[in-house]
PDB file of C-alpha atoms in Angstrom:
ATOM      1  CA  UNK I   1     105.947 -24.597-183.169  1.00 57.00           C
ATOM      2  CA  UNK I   2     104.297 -23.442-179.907  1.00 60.00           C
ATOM      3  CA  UNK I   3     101.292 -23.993-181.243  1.00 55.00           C
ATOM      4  CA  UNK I   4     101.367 -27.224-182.447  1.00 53.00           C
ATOM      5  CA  UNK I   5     103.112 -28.261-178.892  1.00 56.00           C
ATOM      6  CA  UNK I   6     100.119 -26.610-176.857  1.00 52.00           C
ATOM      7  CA  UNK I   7      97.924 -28.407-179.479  1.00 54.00           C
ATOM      8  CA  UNK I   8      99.441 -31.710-178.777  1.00 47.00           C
ATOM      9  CA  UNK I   9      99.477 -31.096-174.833  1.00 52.00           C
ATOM     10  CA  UNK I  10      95.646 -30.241-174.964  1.00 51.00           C
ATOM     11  CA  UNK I  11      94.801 -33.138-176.675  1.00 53.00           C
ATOM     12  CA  UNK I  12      97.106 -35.273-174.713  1.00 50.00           C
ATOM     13  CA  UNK I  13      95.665 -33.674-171.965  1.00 50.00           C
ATOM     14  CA  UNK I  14      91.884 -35.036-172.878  1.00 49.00           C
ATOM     15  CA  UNK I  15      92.932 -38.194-173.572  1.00 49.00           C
ATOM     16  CA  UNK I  16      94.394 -38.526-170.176  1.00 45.00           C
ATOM     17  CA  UNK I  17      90.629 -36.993-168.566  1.00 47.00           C
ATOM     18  CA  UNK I  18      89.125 -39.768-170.707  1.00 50.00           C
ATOM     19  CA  UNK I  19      91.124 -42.339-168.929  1.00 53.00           C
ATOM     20  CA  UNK I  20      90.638 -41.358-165.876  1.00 67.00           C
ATOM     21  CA  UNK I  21      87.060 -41.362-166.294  1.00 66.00           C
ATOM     22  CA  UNK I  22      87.012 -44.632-167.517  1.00 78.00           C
ATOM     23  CA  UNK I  23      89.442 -46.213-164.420  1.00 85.00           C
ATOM     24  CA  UNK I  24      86.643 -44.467-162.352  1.00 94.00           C
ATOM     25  CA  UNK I  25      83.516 -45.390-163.908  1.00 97.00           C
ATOM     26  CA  UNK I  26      83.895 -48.480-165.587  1.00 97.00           C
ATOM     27  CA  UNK I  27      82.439 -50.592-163.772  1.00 96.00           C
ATOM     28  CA  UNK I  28      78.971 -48.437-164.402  1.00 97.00           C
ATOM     29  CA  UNK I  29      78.570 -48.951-167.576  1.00 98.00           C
ATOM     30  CA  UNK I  30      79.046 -52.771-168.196  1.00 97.00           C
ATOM     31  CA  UNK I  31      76.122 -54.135-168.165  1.00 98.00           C
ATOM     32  CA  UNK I  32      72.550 -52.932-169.181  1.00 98.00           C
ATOM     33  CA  UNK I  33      71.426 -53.452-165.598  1.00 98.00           C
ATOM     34  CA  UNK I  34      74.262 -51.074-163.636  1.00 98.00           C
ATOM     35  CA  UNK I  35      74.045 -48.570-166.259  1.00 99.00           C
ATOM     36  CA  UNK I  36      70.380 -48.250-165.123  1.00 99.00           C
ATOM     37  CA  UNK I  37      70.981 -48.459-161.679  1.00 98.00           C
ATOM     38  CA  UNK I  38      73.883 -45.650-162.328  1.00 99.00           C
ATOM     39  CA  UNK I  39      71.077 -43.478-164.134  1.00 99.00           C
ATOM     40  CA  UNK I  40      68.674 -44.033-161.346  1.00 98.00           C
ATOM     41  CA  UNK I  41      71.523 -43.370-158.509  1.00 97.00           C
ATOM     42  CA  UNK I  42      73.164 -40.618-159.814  1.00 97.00           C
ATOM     43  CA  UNK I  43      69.338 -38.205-159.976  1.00 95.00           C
ATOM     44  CA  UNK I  44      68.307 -39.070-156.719  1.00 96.00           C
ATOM     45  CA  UNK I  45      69.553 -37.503-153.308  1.00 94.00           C
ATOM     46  CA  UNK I  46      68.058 -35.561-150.698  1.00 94.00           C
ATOM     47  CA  UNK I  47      67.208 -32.437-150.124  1.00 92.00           C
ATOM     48  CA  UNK I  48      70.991 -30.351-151.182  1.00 89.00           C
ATOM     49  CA  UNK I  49      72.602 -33.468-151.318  1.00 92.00           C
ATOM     50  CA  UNK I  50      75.019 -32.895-154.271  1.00 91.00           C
ATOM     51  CA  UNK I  51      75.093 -35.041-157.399  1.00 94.00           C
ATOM     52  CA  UNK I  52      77.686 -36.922-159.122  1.00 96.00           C
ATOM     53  CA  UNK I  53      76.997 -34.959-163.011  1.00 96.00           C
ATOM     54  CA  UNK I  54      80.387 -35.950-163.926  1.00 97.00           C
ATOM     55  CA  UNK I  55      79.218 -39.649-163.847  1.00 98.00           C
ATOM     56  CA  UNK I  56      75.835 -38.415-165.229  1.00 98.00           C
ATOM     57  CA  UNK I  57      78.381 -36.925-167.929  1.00 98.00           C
ATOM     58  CA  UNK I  58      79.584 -40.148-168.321  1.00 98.00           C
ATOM     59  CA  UNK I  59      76.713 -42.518-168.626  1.00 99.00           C
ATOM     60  CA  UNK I  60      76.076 -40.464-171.791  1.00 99.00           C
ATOM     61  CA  UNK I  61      77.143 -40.134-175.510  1.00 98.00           C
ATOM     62  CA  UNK I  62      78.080 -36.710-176.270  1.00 97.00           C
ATOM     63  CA  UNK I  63      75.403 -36.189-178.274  1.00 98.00           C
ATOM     64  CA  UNK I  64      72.415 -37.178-176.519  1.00 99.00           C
ATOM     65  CA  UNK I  65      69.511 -35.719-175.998  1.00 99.00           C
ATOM     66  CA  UNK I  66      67.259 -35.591-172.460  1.00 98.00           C
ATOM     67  CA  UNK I  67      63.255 -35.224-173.638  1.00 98.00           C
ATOM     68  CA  UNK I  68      60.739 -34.867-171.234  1.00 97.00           C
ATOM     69  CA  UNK I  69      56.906 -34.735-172.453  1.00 96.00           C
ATOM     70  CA  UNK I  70      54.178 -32.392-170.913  1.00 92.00           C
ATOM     71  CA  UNK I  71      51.332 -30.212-171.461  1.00 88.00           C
ATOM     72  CA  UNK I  72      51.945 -26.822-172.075  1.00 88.00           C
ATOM     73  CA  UNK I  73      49.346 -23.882-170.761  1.00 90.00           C
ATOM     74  CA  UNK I  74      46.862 -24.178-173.626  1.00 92.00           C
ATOM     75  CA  UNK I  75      46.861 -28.192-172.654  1.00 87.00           C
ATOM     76  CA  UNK I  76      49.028 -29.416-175.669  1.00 90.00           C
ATOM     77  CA  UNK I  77      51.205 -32.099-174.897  1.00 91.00           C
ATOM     78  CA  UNK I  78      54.788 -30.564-176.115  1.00 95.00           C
ATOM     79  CA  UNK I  79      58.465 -32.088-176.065  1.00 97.00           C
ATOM     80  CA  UNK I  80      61.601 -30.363-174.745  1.00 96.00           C
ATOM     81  CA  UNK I  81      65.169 -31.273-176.523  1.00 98.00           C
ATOM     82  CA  UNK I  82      68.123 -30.882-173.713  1.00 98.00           C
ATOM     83  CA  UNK I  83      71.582 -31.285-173.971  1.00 98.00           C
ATOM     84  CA  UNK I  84      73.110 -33.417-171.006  1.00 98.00           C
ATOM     85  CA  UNK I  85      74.816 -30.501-170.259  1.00 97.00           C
ATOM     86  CA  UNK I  86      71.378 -28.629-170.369  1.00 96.00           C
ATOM     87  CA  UNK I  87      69.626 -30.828-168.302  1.00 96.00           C
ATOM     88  CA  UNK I  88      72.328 -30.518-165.104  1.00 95.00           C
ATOM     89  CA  UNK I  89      71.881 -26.710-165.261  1.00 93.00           C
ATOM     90  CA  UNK I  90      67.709 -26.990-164.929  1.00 91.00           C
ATOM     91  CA  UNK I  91      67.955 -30.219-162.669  1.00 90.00           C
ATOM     92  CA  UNK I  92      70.203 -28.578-160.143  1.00 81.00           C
ATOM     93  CA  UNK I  93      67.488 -26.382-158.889  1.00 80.00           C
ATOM     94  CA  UNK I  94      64.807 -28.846-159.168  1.00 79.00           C
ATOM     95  CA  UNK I  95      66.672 -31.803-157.256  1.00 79.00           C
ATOM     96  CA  UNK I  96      67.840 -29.563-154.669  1.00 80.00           C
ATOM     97  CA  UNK I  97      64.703 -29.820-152.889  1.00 89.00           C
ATOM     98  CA  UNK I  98      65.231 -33.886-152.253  1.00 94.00           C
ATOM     99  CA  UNK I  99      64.458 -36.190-155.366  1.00 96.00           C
ATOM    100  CA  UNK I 100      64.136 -39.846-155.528  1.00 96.00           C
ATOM    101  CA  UNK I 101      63.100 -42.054-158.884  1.00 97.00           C
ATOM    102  CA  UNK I 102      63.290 -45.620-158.355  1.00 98.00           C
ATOM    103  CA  UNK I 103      62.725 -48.112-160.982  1.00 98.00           C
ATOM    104  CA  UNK I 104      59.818 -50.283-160.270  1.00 99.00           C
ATOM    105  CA  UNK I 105      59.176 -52.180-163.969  1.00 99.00           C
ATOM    106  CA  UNK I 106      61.804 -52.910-166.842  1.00 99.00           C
ATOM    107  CA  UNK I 107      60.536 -54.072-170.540  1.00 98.00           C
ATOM    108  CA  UNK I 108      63.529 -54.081-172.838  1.00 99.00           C
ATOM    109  CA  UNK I 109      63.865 -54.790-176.300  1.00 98.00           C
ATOM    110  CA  UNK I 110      66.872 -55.300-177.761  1.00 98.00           C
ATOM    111  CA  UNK I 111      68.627 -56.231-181.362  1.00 98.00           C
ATOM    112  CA  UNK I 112      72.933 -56.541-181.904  1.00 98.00           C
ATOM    113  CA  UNK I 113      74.101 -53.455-180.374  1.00 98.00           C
ATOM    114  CA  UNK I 114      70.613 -51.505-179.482  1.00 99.00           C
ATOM    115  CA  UNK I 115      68.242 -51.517-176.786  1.00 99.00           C
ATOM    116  CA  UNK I 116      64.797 -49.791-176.200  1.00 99.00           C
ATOM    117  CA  UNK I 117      64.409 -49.918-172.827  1.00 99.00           C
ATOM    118  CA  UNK I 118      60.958 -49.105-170.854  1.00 98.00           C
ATOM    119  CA  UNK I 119      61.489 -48.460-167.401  1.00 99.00           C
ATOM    120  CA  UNK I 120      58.584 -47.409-165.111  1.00 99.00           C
ATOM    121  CA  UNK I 121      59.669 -45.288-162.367  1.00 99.00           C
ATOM    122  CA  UNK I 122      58.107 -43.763-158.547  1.00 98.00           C
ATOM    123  CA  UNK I 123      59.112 -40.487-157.835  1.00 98.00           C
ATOM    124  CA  UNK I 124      59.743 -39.206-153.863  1.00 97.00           C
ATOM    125  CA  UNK I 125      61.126 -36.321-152.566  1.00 95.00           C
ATOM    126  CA  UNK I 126      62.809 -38.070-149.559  1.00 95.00           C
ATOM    127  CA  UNK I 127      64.086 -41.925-149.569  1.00 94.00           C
ATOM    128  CA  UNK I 128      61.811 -41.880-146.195  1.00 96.00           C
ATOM    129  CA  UNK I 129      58.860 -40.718-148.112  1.00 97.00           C
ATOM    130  CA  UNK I 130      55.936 -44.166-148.323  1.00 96.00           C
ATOM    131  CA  UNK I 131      53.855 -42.582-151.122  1.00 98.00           C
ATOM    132  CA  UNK I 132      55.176 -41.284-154.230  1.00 98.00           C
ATOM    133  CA  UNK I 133      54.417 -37.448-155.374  1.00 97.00           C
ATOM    134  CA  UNK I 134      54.521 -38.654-159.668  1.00 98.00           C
ATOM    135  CA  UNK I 135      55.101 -41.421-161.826  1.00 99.00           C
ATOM    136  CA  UNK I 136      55.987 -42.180-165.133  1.00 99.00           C
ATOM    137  CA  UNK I 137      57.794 -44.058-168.195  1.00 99.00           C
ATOM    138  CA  UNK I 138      61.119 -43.377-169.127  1.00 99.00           C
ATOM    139  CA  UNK I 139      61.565 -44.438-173.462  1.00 99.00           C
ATOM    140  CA  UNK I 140      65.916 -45.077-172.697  1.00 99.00           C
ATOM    141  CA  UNK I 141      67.043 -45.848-176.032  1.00 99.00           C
ATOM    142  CA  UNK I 142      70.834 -47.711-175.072  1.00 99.00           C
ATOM    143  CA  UNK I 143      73.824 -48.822-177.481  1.00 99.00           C
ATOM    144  CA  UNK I 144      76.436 -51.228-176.392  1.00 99.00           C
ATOM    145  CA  UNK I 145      79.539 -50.539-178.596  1.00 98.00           C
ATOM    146  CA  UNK I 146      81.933 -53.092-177.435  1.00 97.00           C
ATOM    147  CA  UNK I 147      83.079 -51.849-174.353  1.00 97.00           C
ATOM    148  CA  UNK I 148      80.403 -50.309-172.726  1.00 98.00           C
ATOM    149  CA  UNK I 149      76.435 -49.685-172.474  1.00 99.00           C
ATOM    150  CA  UNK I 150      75.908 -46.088-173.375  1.00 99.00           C
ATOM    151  CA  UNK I 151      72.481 -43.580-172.619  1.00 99.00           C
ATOM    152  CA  UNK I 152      71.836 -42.216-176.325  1.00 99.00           C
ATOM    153  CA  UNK I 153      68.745 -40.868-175.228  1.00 98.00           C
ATOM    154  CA  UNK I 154      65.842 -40.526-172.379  1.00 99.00           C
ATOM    155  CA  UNK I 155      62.310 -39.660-173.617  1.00 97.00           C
ATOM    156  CA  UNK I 156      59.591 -39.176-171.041  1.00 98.00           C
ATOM    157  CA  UNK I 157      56.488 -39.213-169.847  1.00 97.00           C
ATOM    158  CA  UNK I 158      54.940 -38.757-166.498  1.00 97.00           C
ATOM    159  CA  UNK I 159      51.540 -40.397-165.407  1.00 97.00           C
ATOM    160  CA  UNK I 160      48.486 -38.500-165.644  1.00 94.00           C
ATOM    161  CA  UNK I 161      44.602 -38.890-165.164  1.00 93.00           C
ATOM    162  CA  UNK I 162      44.486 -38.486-168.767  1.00 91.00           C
ATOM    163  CA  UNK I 163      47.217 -40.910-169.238  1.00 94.00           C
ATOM    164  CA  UNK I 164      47.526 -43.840-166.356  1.00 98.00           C
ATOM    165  CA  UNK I 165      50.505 -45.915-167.053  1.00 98.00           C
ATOM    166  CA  UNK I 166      49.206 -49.187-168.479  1.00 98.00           C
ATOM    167  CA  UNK I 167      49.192 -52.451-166.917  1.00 97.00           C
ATOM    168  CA  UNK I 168      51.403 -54.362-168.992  1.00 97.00           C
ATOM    169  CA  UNK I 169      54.614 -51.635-167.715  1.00 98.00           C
ATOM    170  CA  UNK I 170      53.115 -51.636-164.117  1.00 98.00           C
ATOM    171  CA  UNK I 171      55.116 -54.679-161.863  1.00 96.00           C
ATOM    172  CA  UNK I 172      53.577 -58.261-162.836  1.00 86.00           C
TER     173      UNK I 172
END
């Protein structure tokens, strides 16, 4: 019996998180646009400026995956599958030293309940800094279930000599 109470008080007790988190976020993830913008916020910060992973967390179904692109020594372009959860624990380090991506070109396709979203993004180490240090295209596939917009998945690719963005996802 004290199982089954400690199994109801645990679940009770996640329900209750989920709530919270959705009295506190809400308002992120109602649109396609702030869900974006909530992305793009919540990743950039200055130099050991903290960030907000539980509302990372949250822009997120549990099961998505974070896939960035990129040559590997021997000069094969090669794809890494992260957890969101996997991601936070390599970003930390990396966006400690000031990171800034800002959206500068959106092409979105979209049918019911999914969206394939291209976003072109600047990267800067400082919101101060005039030239960006990489840029890049971010492949955000999106579901709306209802409620909200959800992140199902990032795939991505930064700009190279080899690969310059193309014009038609550079600003018109």
């Amino acid at each position: 019996m004290k199982l089954f109470i400690s199994i109801c008080f645990f679940i009770f007790s996640l329900t209750l998180f989920a709530q919270d988190l959705d009295t506190k976020y809400i308002d992120k993830v109602q649109s396609m646009d702030s869900t974006l913008d909530a992305l793009y916020e919540v990743i950039s910060g200055e130099k050991d400026e903290e960030r907000n992973w539980e509302l990372f967390q949250y822009l997120f179904k549990p099961e998505a995956k974070l896939i960035p692109t990129g040559d590997d020594k021997n000069g094969i372009i090669e794809t890494r599958y992260m957890s969101v959860e996997e991601y936070i624990k390599i970003a930390n380090d990396f966006l400690k030293q000031g990171f800034y991506e800002v959206e500068i070109n959106r092409e979105v396709n979209s049918f019911g309940n999914i969206a394939q979203v291209f976003s072109t993004y600047k990267s800067f180490k400082s919101v101060n800094d005039t030239k960006p240090f990489m840029r890049g295209i971010n492949s955000i596939q999106m579901l709306n279930d209802g409620k909200r917009w959800w992140v199902v998945n990032i795939y991505w690719m930064q700009e190279s000599d080899k690969y310059p963005i193309p014009k038609q996802y550079l600003p018109h």
